[in-house]
Tab-separated table of C-alpha atoms and ligand atoms in Angstrom:
chain	number	residue	atom	x	y	z
A	1	MET	CA	104.268	110.068	109.895
A	2	PRO	CA	105.215	108.163	113.061
A	3	VAL	CA	102.501	108.241	115.732
A	4	LEU	CA	103.185	110.331	118.876
A	5	SER	CA	106.653	110.984	117.471
A	6	GLN	CA	107.589	113.939	119.702
A	7	ALA	CA	106.435	112.307	122.922
A	8	SER	CA	108.040	108.966	122.103
A	9	ILE	CA	111.400	110.615	121.430
A	10	ALA	CA	111.092	112.836	124.509
A	11	PHE	CA	110.583	109.767	126.719
A	12	LEU	CA	113.095	107.538	124.961
A	13	GLN	CA	115.777	110.255	125.274
A	14	PRO	CA	118.107	108.947	122.568
A	15	ARG	CA	121.620	110.169	123.405
A	16	PRO	CA	124.798	110.345	121.347
A	17	GLY	CA	126.716	107.067	121.573
A	18	GLY	CA	123.756	105.097	123.029
A	19	ALA	CA	122.381	101.728	121.887
A	20	TYR	CA	118.663	101.652	121.039
A	21	VAL	CA	116.239	98.968	119.896
A	22	ASP	CA	113.151	99.706	117.820
A	23	CYS	CA	111.175	96.467	118.190
A	24	THR	CA	108.613	97.428	115.512
A	25	VAL	CA	110.688	99.282	112.953
A	26	GLY	CA	107.891	99.227	110.309
A	27	ALA	CA	108.647	101.729	107.570
A	28	GLY	CA	111.369	103.302	109.728
A	29	GLY	CA	109.686	106.543	110.822
A	30	HIS	CA	110.569	106.349	114.525
A	31	ALA	CA	113.924	104.744	113.705
A	32	ARG	CA	114.890	107.752	111.573
A	33	LEU	CA	114.139	110.134	114.443
A	34	ILE	CA	116.302	108.043	116.781
A	35	LEU	CA	119.171	107.845	114.285
A	36	GLN	CA	119.145	111.636	113.941
A	37	ARG	CA	119.869	111.948	117.660
A	38	ILE	CA	122.433	109.266	118.506
A	39	GLY	CA	125.396	110.622	116.586
A	40	PRO	CA	128.005	108.656	114.595
A	41	HIS	CA	128.877	106.390	117.543
A	42	GLY	CA	125.297	105.531	118.478
A	43	ARG	CA	123.727	102.248	117.410
A	44	LEU	CA	120.203	101.260	116.455
A	45	LEU	CA	118.743	97.783	116.066
A	46	GLY	CA	115.444	97.693	114.135
A	47	ILE	CA	113.327	94.543	114.339
A	48	ASP	CA	110.185	93.622	112.416
A	49	ARG	CA	108.585	90.324	111.579
A	50	ASP	CA	107.340	91.601	108.253
A	51	GLU	CA	109.881	91.403	105.434
A	52	THR	CA	108.040	94.084	103.418
A	53	ALA	CA	108.298	96.497	106.350
A	54	LEU	CA	112.019	95.834	106.661
A	55	GLU	CA	112.520	96.553	102.958
A	56	ALA	CA	110.721	99.872	103.385
A	57	ALA	CA	112.852	100.685	106.450
A	58	ARG	CA	116.010	99.760	104.529
A	59	ARG	CA	115.027	102.190	101.767
A	60	LEU	CA	114.126	105.040	104.127
A	61	LEU	CA	117.234	104.632	106.250
A	62	ALA	CA	119.700	103.825	103.440
A	63	ALA	CA	121.584	107.110	103.758
A	64	SER	CA	121.470	107.358	107.561
A	65	THR	CA	124.557	107.738	109.679
A	66	PRO	CA	125.048	105.615	111.651
A	67	ALA	CA	123.601	102.756	109.566
A	68	PRO	CA	121.003	100.790	111.524
A	69	VAL	CA	121.140	97.031	112.054
A	70	LEU	CA	117.846	95.656	110.655
A	71	ARG	CA	116.704	92.158	111.574
A	72	ARG	CA	113.650	90.135	110.702
A	73	GLY	CA	112.195	88.549	113.801
A	74	ASP	CA	109.462	88.500	116.411
A	75	PHE	CA	110.042	90.801	119.359
A	76	ARG	CA	109.056	87.927	121.649
A	77	ASP	CA	112.641	86.774	120.895
A	78	LEU	CA	114.037	90.189	121.803
A	79	VAL	CA	116.614	88.972	124.304
A	80	ALA	CA	118.125	86.450	121.856
A	81	ILE	CA	118.139	88.922	118.947
A	82	ALA	CA	119.593	91.732	121.071
A	83	ARG	CA	122.342	89.475	122.448
A	84	ALA	CA	123.236	88.184	118.989
A	85	GLU	CA	123.571	91.755	117.697
A	86	GLY	CA	125.382	93.224	120.708
A	87	PHE	CA	122.422	95.249	122.068
A	88	ASP	CA	122.368	93.810	125.591
A	89	PRO	CA	122.497	96.127	127.461
A	90	ALA	CA	120.481	98.733	125.565
A	91	HIS	CA	119.803	102.350	126.571
A	92	GLY	CA	116.297	102.469	125.186
A	93	VAL	CA	113.656	100.165	123.731
A	94	LEU	CA	110.649	101.275	121.698
A	95	PHE	CA	107.480	99.379	120.737
A	96	ASP	CA	104.970	100.957	118.326
A	97	LEU	CA	102.409	98.172	118.204
A	98	GLY	CA	99.786	97.034	115.752
A	99	VAL	CA	99.745	97.080	111.995
A	100	SER	CA	101.462	99.629	109.793
A	101	SER	CA	99.828	101.662	107.055
A	102	LEU	CA	101.970	99.643	104.626
A	103	GLN	CA	100.194	96.495	105.781
A	104	LEU	CA	96.722	98.040	106.045
A	105	ASP	CA	96.803	99.749	102.680
A	106	ASP	CA	97.829	96.666	100.688
A	107	PRO	CA	94.636	94.651	100.001
A	108	GLU	CA	96.767	91.570	99.223
A	109	ARG	CA	97.748	91.360	102.896
A	110	GLY	CA	94.116	90.909	103.934
A	111	PHE	CA	94.257	93.202	106.992
A	112	SER	CA	91.608	95.677	105.924
A	113	PHE	CA	87.854	95.497	105.467
A	114	ARG	CA	88.197	98.285	102.900
A	115	GLY	CA	88.871	96.956	99.427
A	116	GLU	CA	89.008	93.257	98.700
A	117	GLY	CA	91.831	90.810	99.312
A	118	PRO	CA	92.611	87.283	100.446
A	119	LEU	CA	91.891	86.312	104.064
A	120	ASP	CA	95.498	86.415	105.191
A	121	MET	CA	96.425	88.921	108.010
A	122	ARG	CA	99.838	87.352	108.715
A	123	MET	CA	102.517	89.881	109.611
A	124	ASP	CA	105.140	87.222	108.963
A	125	ARG	CA	104.114	85.487	105.767
A	126	ARG	CA	106.084	82.371	106.679
A	127	GLY	CA	103.542	81.601	109.420
A	128	TRP	CA	101.070	78.725	108.913
A	129	LEU	CA	98.004	80.306	110.521
A	130	THR	CA	96.009	82.620	108.246
A	131	ALA	CA	92.706	84.443	108.663
A	132	ASP	CA	91.321	81.961	106.118
A	133	ARG	CA	91.954	79.039	108.453
A	134	VAL	CA	90.365	80.880	111.366
A	135	VAL	CA	87.317	82.050	109.438
A	136	ASN	CA	86.667	78.820	107.543
A	137	ARG	CA	87.797	76.082	109.937
A	138	MET	CA	87.432	77.188	113.530
A	139	PRO	CA	84.420	75.694	115.346
A	140	GLU	CA	81.622	78.247	115.819
A	141	ARG	CA	81.865	78.384	119.612
A	142	GLU	CA	85.610	78.966	119.570
A	143	LEU	CA	85.223	81.624	116.911
A	144	ALA	CA	82.584	83.417	118.981
A	145	GLN	CA	84.830	83.282	122.030
A	146	LEU	CA	87.771	84.693	120.080
A	147	ILE	CA	85.720	87.580	118.637
A	148	ARG	CA	84.280	88.315	122.089
A	149	THR	CA	87.579	88.374	123.958
A	150	LEU	CA	90.043	89.805	121.438
A	151	GLY	CA	87.507	92.041	119.660
A	152	GLN	CA	85.540	93.038	122.782
A	153	GLU	CA	82.522	92.581	120.519
A	154	ARG	CA	79.137	91.983	122.133
A	155	TRP	CA	77.624	90.594	118.928
A	156	ALA	CA	80.288	87.873	118.782
A	157	ALA	CA	77.929	84.877	118.935
A	158	ARG	CA	75.765	86.172	116.083
A	159	ILE	CA	78.808	87.121	114.019
A	160	ALA	CA	80.289	83.632	114.430
A	161	ARG	CA	76.966	82.087	113.387
A	162	PHE	CA	76.722	84.280	110.271
A	163	ILE	CA	80.324	83.451	109.336
A	164	VAL	CA	79.772	79.713	109.734
A	165	ASP	CA	76.512	79.862	107.722
A	166	ARG	CA	78.291	81.596	104.849
A	167	ARG	CA	81.327	79.299	104.669
A	168	PRO	CA	83.438	79.142	102.657
A	169	LEU	CA	84.319	82.851	102.840
A	170	ARG	CA	86.950	83.760	100.279
A	171	THR	CA	87.864	87.424	100.709
A	172	THR	CA	88.041	90.247	103.228
A	173	ARG	CA	84.891	91.633	101.616
A	174	ASP	CA	83.014	88.355	102.256
A	175	LEU	CA	84.074	88.578	105.895
A	176	ALA	CA	83.191	92.272	106.266
A	177	GLU	CA	79.762	91.612	104.717
A	178	ALA	CA	79.072	88.634	106.985
A	179	VAL	CA	79.909	90.724	110.061
A	180	ALA	CA	77.869	93.726	108.891
A	181	ALA	CA	74.881	91.450	108.232
A	182	ALA	CA	75.174	89.882	111.693
A	183	ILE	CA	74.985	93.177	113.607
A	184	PRO	CA	71.572	94.892	113.507
A	185	ARG	CA	71.953	98.237	111.774
A	186	ARG	CA	70.722	100.180	114.802
A	187	ALA	CA	73.640	98.692	116.780
A	188	TRP	CA	76.393	99.589	114.274
A	189	PRO	CA	79.059	101.676	116.000
A	190	ARG	CA	78.787	105.337	115.054
A	191	ASP	CA	82.436	106.049	114.301
A	192	LEU	CA	83.706	102.592	113.296
A	193	HIS	CA	83.111	100.176	110.462
A	194	PRO	CA	80.961	97.362	111.942
A	195	ALA	CA	83.656	94.803	111.078
A	196	THR	CA	86.503	96.673	112.829
A	197	ARG	CA	86.426	94.667	116.057
A	198	THR	CA	86.081	91.310	114.349
A	199	PHE	CA	89.014	92.041	112.021
A	200	GLN	CA	91.074	93.147	115.023
A	201	ALA	CA	90.267	89.936	116.915
A	202	ILE	CA	91.175	87.649	114.021
A	203	ARG	CA	94.387	89.570	113.324
A	204	MET	CA	95.438	89.391	116.963
A	205	HIS	CA	94.826	85.664	117.010
A	206	VAL	CA	96.600	84.990	113.702
A	207	ASN	CA	99.682	86.861	114.944
A	208	ASP	CA	99.483	85.711	118.588
A	209	GLU	CA	99.833	89.375	119.498
A	210	LEU	CA	99.177	89.558	123.243
A	211	PRO	CA	101.427	86.643	124.305
A	212	SER	CA	104.128	88.030	122.029
A	213	LEU	CA	103.782	91.469	123.617
A	214	GLU	CA	104.087	90.076	127.155
A	215	GLU	CA	107.264	88.229	126.267
A	216	GLY	CA	108.664	91.181	124.340
A	217	LEU	CA	108.086	93.593	127.233
A	218	ARG	CA	109.729	91.238	129.723
A	219	GLY	CA	112.659	90.873	127.342
A	220	ALA	CA	112.944	94.659	127.096
A	221	VAL	CA	113.181	95.001	130.884
A	222	ASP	CA	115.831	92.261	130.872
A	223	ILE	CA	118.099	93.982	128.352
A	224	LEU	CA	117.704	97.604	129.490
A	225	ALA	CA	120.670	99.195	131.210
A	226	GLY	CA	120.065	101.098	134.478
A	227	GLY	CA	118.471	104.457	133.593
A	228	GLY	CA	117.439	103.077	130.167
A	229	ARG	CA	113.984	103.936	128.843
A	230	LEU	CA	111.118	101.718	127.702
A	231	VAL	CA	108.461	103.388	125.544
A	232	VAL	CA	105.348	101.597	124.305
A	233	ILE	CA	102.674	102.918	121.950
A	234	SER	CA	99.563	100.752	121.844
A	235	PHE	CA	96.334	101.005	119.916
A	236	HIS	CA	93.634	99.353	121.968
A	237	SER	CA	92.743	98.589	125.527
A	238	LEU	CA	93.886	94.946	125.535
A	239	GLU	CA	97.387	95.956	124.475
A	240	ASP	CA	97.433	98.921	126.819
A	241	GLY	CA	96.207	96.715	129.681
A	242	THR	CA	99.077	94.295	129.070
A	243	VAL	CA	101.596	97.151	129.190
A	244	LYS	CA	99.997	98.680	132.278
A	245	ARG	CA	100.013	95.377	134.201
A	246	LEU	CA	103.641	94.677	133.364
A	247	PHE	CA	104.667	98.207	134.367
A	248	GLU	CA	102.754	97.865	137.643
A	249	ARG	CA	104.284	94.517	138.471
A	250	GLU	CA	107.815	95.553	137.574
A	251	SER	CA	107.581	98.772	139.591
A	252	ARG	CA	106.210	97.256	142.807
A	253	THR	CA	108.401	96.504	145.786
A	254	CYS	CA	106.279	93.497	146.800
A	255	VAL	CA	104.166	91.077	144.787
A	256	CYS	CA	102.950	88.894	147.699
A	257	PRO	CA	99.240	87.970	147.637
A	258	PRO	CA	97.069	90.703	149.208
A	259	GLY	CA	96.509	90.214	152.932
A	260	GLN	CA	99.771	88.398	153.561
A	261	PRO	CA	101.064	89.931	156.824
A	262	VAL	CA	104.794	89.719	156.057
A	263	CYS	CA	106.481	90.082	152.678
A	264	THR	CA	108.180	86.887	151.554
A	265	CYS	CA	108.427	87.461	147.809
A	266	GLY	CA	111.827	89.117	147.721
A	267	HIS	CA	110.621	90.982	144.631
A	268	ARG	CA	112.727	93.915	143.505
A	269	PRO	CA	111.280	96.685	141.362
A	270	ARG	CA	113.021	96.961	138.004
A	271	LEU	CA	111.040	99.873	136.561
A	272	ARG	CA	110.061	103.380	137.555
A	273	VAL	CA	106.878	104.354	135.732
A	274	LEU	CA	107.118	107.767	134.037
A	275	THR	CA	103.517	108.055	132.814
A	276	ARG	CA	100.900	107.686	135.534
A	277	ARG	CA	98.250	107.825	132.834
A	278	PRO	CA	98.868	106.954	129.190
A	279	LEU	CA	99.570	109.873	126.902
A	280	ARG	CA	97.124	110.489	124.023
A	281	PRO	CA	97.707	112.307	120.729
A	282	SER	CA	96.581	115.917	120.459
A	283	PRO	CA	93.468	116.798	118.418
A	284	GLU	CA	95.862	118.311	115.831
A	285	GLU	CA	97.775	115.043	115.465
A	286	ILE	CA	94.523	113.081	115.168
A	287	ALA	CA	93.297	115.487	112.496
A	288	SER	CA	96.496	115.159	110.447
A	289	ASN	CA	96.967	111.423	111.084
A	290	PRO	CA	93.671	109.636	111.799
A	291	ARG	CA	95.537	106.348	112.520
A	292	SER	CA	96.815	107.952	115.725
A	293	ARG	CA	93.245	108.324	117.063
A	294	SER	CA	93.395	105.400	119.482
A	295	ALA	CA	97.127	105.585	120.322
A	296	ARG	CA	98.297	105.563	123.957
A	297	LEU	CA	101.868	105.900	125.100
A	298	ARG	CA	103.356	104.569	128.323
A	299	ALA	CA	106.971	104.965	129.379
A	300	ALA	CA	109.160	103.682	132.182
A	301	GLU	CA	112.782	103.859	133.277
A	302	ARG	CA	114.909	100.866	134.212
A	303	ILE	CA	116.106	101.034	137.798
B	401	LIG	C1	102.702	100.528	113.675
B	401	LIG	S1	103.920	99.692	112.789
B	401	LIG	C2	105.404	100.507	113.228
B	401	LIG	C3	105.645	101.762	112.479
B	401	LIG	C4	107.007	102.383	112.738
B	401	LIG	N1	107.160	102.815	114.106
B	401	LIG	C5	107.260	103.558	111.816
B	401	LIG	O1	107.495	104.670	112.324
B	401	LIG	O2	107.246	103.361	110.588
B	401	LIG	C6	104.057	98.194	113.634
B	401	LIG	C7	105.047	97.221	113.052
B	401	LIG	O3	105.300	96.243	114.047
B	401	LIG	C8	105.482	95.000	113.433
B	401	LIG	N2	105.194	93.988	114.464
B	401	LIG	C9	104.028	93.770	115.087
B	401	LIG	N3	104.163	92.765	115.964
B	401	LIG	C10	105.457	92.370	115.915
B	401	LIG	C11	106.223	91.386	116.607
B	401	LIG	N4	105.658	90.595	117.516
B	401	LIG	N5	107.524	91.278	116.327
B	401	LIG	C12	108.113	92.085	115.400
B	401	LIG	N6	107.429	93.022	114.700
B	401	LIG	C13	106.132	93.153	114.956
B	401	LIG	C14	104.497	95.014	112.272
B	401	LIG	O4	104.895	94.110	111.278
B	401	LIG	C15	104.564	96.464	111.831
B	401	LIG	O5	105.477	96.634	110.774
């Protein structure tokens, strides 16, 4: 079940004959909803850097009319991919960030602290950096810094020390146990597994997620046609902060340093923000799809 599906489609406004890009096609849930609305002359480009996700999307969308164009790639290369496939300009661009249930539920991918699997966490399995390298080779101080910043974890220093003391760690269970042992039980979060933040931090580092998102969002603004819609669903505050800052910058008339008496930047706004505050899923959606719990949606229109 795609997260925030109704709201994302309402903001994206897929129209018959339009050209749309789903930058995180995953298993194809959002893509299917778009395809149902763009008629036989509409076009959809679905991108994902995970080959397994693309296979799932291919299966789900096999009988769709029109047939989508599905490409393996990183959305940080959105402009190049969109140009190569004839999607510049596009009438709408969607990002549904983070990991998919397909990735989380397969222990072999190493994304989850539930079950046991190799320390992998790569979305694109051709990449050289794995969770194993991070967990077993990164110097303790760097590891602590990474867990603190990308995991927003206040026990980062202790967690890094426990990980280093237990090296070599072989599986996701070894990692989850090291983290759980490092955090005093009285400080375990009430509604989260104690290793959640550490796993998130390592995954974000392995996949270079925030820099990729920045580049992808800028690319989306570049390829959108006037009046085209940009919709982004994020799953934690670092992602949402990146989206919010880009929206703010792209919607301002002036980006001169504060206090400068006369504007000299010549900046032109390229976006009109449609969501003053991010949209959250309803309690009903959270109850039926717990993965949506931390989702936030922001949308903007290209000027
Ligand atoms: C939450 S899932 C998307 C689910 C999809 N909307 C659906 O309805 O099935 C996120 C997907 O984005 C992909 N992804 C994450 N970062 C990416 C990036 N930088 N470039 C391309 N795909 C990425 C992941 O591999 C994953 O399949």
